PDB file of C-alpha atoms in Angstrom:
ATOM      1  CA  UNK A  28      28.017 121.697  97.276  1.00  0.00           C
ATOM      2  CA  UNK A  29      29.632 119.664  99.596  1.00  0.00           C
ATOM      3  CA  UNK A  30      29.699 122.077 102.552  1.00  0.00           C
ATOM      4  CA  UNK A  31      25.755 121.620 101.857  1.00  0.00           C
ATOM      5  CA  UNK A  32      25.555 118.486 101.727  1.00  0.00           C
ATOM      6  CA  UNK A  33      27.565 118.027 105.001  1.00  0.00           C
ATOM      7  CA  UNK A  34      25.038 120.597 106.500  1.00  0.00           C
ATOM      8  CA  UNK A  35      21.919 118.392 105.580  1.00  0.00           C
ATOM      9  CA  UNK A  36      23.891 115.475 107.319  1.00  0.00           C
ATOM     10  CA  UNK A  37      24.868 117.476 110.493  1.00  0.00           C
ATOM     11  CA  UNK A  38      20.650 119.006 110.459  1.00  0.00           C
ATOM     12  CA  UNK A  39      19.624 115.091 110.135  1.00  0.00           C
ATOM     13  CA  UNK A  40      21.838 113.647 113.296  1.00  0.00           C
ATOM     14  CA  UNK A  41      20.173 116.940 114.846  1.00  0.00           C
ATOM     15  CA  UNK A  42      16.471 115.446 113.955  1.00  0.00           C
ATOM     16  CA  UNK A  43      17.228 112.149 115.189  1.00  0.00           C
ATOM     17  CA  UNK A  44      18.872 112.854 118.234  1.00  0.00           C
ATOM     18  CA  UNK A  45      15.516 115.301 119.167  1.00  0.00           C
ATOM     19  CA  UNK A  46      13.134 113.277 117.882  1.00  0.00           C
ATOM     20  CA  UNK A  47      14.139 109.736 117.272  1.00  0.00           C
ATOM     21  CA  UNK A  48      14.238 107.418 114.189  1.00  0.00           C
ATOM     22  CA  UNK A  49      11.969 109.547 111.712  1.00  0.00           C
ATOM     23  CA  UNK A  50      11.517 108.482 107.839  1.00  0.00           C
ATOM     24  CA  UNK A  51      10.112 110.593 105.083  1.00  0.00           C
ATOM     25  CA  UNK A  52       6.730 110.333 104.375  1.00  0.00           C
ATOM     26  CA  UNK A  53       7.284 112.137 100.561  1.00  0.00           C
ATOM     27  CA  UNK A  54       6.809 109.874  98.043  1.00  0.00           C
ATOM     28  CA  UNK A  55       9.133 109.484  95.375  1.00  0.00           C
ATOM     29  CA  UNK A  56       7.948 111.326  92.331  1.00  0.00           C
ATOM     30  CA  UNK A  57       7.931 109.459  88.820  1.00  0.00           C
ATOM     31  CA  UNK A  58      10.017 111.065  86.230  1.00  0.00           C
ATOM     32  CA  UNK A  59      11.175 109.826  83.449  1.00  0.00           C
ATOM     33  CA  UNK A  60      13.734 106.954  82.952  1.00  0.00           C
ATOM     34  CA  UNK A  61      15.329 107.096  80.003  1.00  0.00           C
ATOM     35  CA  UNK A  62      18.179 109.065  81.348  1.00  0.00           C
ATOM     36  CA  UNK A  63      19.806 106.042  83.679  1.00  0.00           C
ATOM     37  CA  UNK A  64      21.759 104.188  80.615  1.00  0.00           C
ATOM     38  CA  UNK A  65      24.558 103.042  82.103  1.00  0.00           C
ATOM     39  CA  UNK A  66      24.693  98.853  81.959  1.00  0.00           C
ATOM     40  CA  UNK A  67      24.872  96.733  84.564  1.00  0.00           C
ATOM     41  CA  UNK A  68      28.885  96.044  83.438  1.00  0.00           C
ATOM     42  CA  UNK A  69      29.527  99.245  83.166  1.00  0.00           C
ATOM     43  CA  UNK A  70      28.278 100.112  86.624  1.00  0.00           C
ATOM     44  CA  UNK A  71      29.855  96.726  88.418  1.00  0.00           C
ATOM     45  CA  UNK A  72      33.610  98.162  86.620  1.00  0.00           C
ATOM     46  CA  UNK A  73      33.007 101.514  88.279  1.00  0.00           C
ATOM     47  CA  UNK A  74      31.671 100.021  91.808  1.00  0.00           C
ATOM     48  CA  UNK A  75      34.846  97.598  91.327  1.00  0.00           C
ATOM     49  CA  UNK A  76      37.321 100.335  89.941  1.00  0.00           C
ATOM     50  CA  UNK A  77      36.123 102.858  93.174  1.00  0.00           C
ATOM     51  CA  UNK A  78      37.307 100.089  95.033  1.00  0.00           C
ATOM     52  CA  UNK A  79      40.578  99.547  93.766  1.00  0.00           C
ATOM     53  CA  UNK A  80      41.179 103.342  94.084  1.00  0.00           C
ATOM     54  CA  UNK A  81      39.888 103.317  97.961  1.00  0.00           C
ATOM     55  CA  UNK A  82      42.556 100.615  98.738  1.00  0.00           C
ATOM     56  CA  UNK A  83      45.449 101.682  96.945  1.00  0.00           C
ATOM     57  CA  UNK A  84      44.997 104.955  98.742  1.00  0.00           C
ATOM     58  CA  UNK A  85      45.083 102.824 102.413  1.00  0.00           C
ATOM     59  CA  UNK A  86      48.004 101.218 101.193  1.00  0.00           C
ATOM     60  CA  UNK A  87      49.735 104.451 100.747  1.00  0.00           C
ATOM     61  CA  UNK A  88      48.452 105.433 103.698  1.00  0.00           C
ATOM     62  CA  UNK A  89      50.015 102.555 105.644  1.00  0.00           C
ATOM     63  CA  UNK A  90      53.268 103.103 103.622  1.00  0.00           C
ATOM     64  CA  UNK A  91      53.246 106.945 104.978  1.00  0.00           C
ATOM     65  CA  UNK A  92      52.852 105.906 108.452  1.00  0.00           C
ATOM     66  CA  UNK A  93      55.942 103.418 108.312  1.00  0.00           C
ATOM     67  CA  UNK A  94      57.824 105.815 107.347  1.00  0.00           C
ATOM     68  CA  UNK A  95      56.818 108.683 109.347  1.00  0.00           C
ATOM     69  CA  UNK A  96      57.573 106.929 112.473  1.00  0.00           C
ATOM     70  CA  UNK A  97      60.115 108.730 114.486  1.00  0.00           C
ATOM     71  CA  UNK A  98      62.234 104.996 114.320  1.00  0.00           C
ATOM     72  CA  UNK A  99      62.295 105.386 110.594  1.00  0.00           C
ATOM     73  CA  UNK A 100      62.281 109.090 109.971  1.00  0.00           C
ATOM     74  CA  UNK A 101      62.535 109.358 106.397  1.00  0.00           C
ATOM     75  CA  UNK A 102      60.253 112.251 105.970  1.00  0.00           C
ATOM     76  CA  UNK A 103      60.671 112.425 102.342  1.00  0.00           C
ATOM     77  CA  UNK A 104      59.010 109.241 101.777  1.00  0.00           C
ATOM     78  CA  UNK A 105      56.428 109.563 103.813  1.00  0.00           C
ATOM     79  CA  UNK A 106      55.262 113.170 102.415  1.00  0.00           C
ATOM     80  CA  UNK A 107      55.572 111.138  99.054  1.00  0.00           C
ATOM     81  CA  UNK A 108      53.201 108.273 100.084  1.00  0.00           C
ATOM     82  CA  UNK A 109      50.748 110.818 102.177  1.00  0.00           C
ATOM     83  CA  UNK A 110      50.484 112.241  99.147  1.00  0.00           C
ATOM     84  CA  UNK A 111      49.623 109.473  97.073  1.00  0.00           C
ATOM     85  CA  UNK A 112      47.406 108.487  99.572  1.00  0.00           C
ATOM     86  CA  UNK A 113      45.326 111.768  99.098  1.00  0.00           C
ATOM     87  CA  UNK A 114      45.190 110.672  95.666  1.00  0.00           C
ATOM     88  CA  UNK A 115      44.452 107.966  95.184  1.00  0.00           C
ATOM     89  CA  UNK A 116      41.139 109.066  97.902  1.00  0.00           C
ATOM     90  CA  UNK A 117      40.083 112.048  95.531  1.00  0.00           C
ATOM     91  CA  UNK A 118      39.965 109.386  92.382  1.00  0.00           C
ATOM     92  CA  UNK A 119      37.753 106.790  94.431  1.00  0.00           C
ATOM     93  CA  UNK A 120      35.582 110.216  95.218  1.00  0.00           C
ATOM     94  CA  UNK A 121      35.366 111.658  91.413  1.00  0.00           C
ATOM     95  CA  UNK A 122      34.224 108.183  90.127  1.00  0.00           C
ATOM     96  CA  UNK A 123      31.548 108.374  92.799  1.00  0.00           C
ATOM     97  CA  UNK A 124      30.293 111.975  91.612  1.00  0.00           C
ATOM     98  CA  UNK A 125      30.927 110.691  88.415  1.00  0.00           C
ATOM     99  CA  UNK A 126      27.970 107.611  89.290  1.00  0.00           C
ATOM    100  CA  UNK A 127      25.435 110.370  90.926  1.00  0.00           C
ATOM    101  CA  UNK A 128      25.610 112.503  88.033  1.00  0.00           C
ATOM    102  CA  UNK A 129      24.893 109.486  85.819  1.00  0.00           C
ATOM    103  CA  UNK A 130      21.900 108.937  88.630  1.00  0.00           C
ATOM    104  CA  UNK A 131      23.595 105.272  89.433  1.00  0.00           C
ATOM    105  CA  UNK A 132      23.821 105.955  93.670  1.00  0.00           C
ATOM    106  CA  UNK A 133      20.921 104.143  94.947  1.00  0.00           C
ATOM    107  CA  UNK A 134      22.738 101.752  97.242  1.00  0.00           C
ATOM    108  CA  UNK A 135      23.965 102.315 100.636  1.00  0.00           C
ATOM    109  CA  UNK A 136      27.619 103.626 100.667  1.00  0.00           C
ATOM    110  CA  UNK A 137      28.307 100.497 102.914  1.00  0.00           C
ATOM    111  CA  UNK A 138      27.399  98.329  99.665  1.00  0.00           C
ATOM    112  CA  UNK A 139      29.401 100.444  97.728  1.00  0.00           C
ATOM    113  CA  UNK A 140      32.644 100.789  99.516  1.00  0.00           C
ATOM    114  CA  UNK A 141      34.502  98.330 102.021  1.00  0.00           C
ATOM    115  CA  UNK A 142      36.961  99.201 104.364  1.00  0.00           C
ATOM    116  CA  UNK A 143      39.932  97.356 103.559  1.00  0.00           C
ATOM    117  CA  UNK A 144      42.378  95.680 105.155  1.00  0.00           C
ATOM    118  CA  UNK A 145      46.237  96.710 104.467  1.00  0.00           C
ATOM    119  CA  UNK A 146      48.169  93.489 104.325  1.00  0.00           C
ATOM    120  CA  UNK A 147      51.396  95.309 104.681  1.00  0.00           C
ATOM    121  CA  UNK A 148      52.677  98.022 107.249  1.00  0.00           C
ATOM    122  CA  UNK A 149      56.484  97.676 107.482  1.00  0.00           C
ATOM    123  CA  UNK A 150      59.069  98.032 104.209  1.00  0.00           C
ATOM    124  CA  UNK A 151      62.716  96.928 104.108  1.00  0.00           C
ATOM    125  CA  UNK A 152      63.738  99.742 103.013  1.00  0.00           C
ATOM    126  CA  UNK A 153      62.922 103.025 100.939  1.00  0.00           C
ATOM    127  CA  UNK A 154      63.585 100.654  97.471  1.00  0.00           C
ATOM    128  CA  UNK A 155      61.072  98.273  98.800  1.00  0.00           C
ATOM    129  CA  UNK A 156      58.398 100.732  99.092  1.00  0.00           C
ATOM    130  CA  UNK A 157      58.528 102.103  96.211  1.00  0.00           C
ATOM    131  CA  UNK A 158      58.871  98.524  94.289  1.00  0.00           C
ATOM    132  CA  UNK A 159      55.407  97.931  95.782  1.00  0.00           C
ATOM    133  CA  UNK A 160      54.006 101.567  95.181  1.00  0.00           C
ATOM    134  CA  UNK A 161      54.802 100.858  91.234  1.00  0.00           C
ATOM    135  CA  UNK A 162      53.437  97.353  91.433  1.00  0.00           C
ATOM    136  CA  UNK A 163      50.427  99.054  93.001  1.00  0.00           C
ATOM    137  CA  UNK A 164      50.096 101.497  90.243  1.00  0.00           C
ATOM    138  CA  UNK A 165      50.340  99.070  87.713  1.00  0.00           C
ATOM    139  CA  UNK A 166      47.657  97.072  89.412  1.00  0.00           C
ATOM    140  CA  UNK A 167      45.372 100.016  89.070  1.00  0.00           C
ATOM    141  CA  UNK A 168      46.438 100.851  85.400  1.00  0.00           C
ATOM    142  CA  UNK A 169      45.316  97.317  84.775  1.00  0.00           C
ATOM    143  CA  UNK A 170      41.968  97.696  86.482  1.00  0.00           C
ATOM    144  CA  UNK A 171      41.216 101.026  84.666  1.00  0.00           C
ATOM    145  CA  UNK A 172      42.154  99.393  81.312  1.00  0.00           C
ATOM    146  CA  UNK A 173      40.161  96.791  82.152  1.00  0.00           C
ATOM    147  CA  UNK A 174      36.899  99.068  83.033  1.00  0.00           C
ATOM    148  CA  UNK A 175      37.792 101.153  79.404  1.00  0.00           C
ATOM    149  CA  UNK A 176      37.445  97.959  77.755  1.00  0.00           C
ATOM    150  CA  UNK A 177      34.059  96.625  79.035  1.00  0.00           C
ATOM    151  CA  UNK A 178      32.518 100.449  78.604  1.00  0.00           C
ATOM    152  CA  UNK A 179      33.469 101.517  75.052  1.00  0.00           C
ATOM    153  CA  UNK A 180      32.399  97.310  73.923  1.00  0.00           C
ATOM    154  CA  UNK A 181      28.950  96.631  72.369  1.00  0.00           C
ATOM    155  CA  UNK A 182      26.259  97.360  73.430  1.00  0.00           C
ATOM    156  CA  UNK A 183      27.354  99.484  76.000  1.00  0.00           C
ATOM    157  CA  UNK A 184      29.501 102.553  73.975  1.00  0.00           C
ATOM    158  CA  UNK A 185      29.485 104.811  77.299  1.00  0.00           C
ATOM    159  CA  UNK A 186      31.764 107.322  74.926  1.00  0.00           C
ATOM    160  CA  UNK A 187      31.639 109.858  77.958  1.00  0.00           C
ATOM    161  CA  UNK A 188      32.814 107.899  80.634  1.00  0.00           C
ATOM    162  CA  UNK A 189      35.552 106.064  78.373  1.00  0.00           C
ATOM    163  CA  UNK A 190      37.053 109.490  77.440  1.00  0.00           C
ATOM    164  CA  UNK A 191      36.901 110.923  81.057  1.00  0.00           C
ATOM    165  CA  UNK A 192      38.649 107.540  82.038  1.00  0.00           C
ATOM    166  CA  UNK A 193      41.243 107.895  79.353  1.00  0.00           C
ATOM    167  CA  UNK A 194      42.005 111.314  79.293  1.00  0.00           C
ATOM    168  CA  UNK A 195      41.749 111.766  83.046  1.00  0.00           C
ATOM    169  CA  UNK A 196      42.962 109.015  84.885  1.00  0.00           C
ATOM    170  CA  UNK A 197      45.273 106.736  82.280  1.00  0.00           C
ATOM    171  CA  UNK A 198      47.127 109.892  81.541  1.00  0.00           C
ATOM    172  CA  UNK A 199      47.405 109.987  85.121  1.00  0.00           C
ATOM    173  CA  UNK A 200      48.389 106.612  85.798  1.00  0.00           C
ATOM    174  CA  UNK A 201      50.835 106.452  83.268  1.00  0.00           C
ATOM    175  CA  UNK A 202      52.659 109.585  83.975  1.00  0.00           C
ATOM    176  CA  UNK A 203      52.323 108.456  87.764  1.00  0.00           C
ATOM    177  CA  UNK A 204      54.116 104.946  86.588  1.00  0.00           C
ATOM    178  CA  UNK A 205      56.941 106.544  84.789  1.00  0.00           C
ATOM    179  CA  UNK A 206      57.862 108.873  87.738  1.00  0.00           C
ATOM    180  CA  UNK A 207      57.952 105.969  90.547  1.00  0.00           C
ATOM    181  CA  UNK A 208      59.901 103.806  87.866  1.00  0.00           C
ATOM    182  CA  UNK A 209      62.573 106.419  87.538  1.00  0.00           C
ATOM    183  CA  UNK A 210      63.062 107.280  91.061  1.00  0.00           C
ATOM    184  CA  UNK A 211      62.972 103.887  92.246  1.00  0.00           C
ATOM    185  CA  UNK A 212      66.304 103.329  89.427  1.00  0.00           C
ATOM    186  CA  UNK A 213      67.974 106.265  90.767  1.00  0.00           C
ATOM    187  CA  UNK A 214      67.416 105.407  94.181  1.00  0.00           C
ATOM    188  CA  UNK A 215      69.167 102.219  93.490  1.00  0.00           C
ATOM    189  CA  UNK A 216      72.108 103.350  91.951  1.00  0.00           C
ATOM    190  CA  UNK A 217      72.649 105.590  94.956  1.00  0.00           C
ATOM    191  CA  UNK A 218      71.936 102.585  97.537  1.00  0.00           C
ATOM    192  CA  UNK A 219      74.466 100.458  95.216  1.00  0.00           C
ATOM    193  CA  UNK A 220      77.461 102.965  95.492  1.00  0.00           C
ATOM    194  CA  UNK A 221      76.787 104.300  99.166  1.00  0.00           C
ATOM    195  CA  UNK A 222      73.875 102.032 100.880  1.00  0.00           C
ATOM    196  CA  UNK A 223      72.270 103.668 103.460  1.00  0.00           C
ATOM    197  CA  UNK A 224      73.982 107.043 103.010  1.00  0.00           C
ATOM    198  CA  UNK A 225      72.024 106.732  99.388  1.00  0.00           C
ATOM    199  CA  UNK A 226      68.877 106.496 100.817  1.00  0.00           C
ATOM    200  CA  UNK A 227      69.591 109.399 103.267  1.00  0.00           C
ATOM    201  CA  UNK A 228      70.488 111.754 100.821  1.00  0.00           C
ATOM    202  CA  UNK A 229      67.411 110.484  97.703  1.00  0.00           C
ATOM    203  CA  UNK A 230      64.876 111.059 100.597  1.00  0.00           C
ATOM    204  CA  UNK A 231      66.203 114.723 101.369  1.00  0.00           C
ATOM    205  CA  UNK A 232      65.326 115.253  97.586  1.00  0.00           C
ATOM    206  CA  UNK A 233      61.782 113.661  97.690  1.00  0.00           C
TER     207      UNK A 233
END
């Protein structure tokens, strides 16, 4: 599907570069309606919860790159935080199939997703960076609770999309929680008997 998909893309910038701006003269046919039942909440916490995934994952992404740099060279965490990164991307994607196959993509993916901007790029050290991956992951826990919430209240019961958020991405998020919360406490109890040494050796083991 998507290697179609990209194909129709790649066969339109053909079009256009041969033959100019060029709009479809089909009409749209009417069918019925009764389908689209997803509520305007419901569909604002999805837009708003795609987001949340998009910029975790270019936080990670930032976090990788810190520590991939040759002056840093802790390859360990930076496989970890690539990683994430890729994600925390294929989550912001699956809620955005999820939206086409409930027919809810009629906007311009420019009005749907914004580029963010990563307010941080550098980390103290390897404890630092995974203090702020947790506190990102509990940031997105929070948002996906939060999205759960306004879907399974009245009127809206979206039963579907609240199981497919539980079962699918909390169990996710909270496994994802525990993990960085127990590496980051035994990463500090190596840092607090030999420092840097610590670090060395937990990131060997990542």
């Amino acid at each position: 599907m998507v290697k179609f998909i990209a194909s129709i893309l790649l066969l339109a910038v053909v079009a256009q570069q041969a033959y100019g701006d060029f709009k479809c003269s089909l009409e749209v046919p009417e069918i019925p309606k009764a389908w689209l039942d997803m509520k305007d909440a419901c569909i604002s916490g999805m837009r708003h919860q795609i987001q949340e995934e998009i910029n975790a994952s270019y936080q990670y992404l930032a976090m990788g790159a810190y520590f991939a740099r040759d002056t840093v060279n802790r390859p360990g965490f930076a496989e970890q935080f690539f990683k994430a990164a890729k994600e925390e991307r294929e989550h912001g994607s699956k809620l955005v199939e999820y939206l086409s196959m409930r027919g809810q993509l009629t906007d311009n993916v420019s009005n749907l997703i914004n580029v963010p901007t990563v307010a941080k790029q550098e980390w103290r050290d390897g404890a630092s960076a995974l203090e702020d991956a947790l506190e990102l992951e509990i940031k997105v826990t929070k948002s996906i609770r939060k999205l759960i919430a306004t879907c399974e209240s009245k009127p809206y019961n979206h039963y579907h999309l609240v199981d497919y958020l539980t079962g699918v991405y909390l169990e996710e998020q909270l496994h994802g929680q525990r993990d960085l919360a127990g590496k980051l406490t035994t990463l500090k109890k190596m840092m607090s008997t030999h420092g840097e040494l610590g670090e060395f050796l937990f990131d060997k083991n990542l």
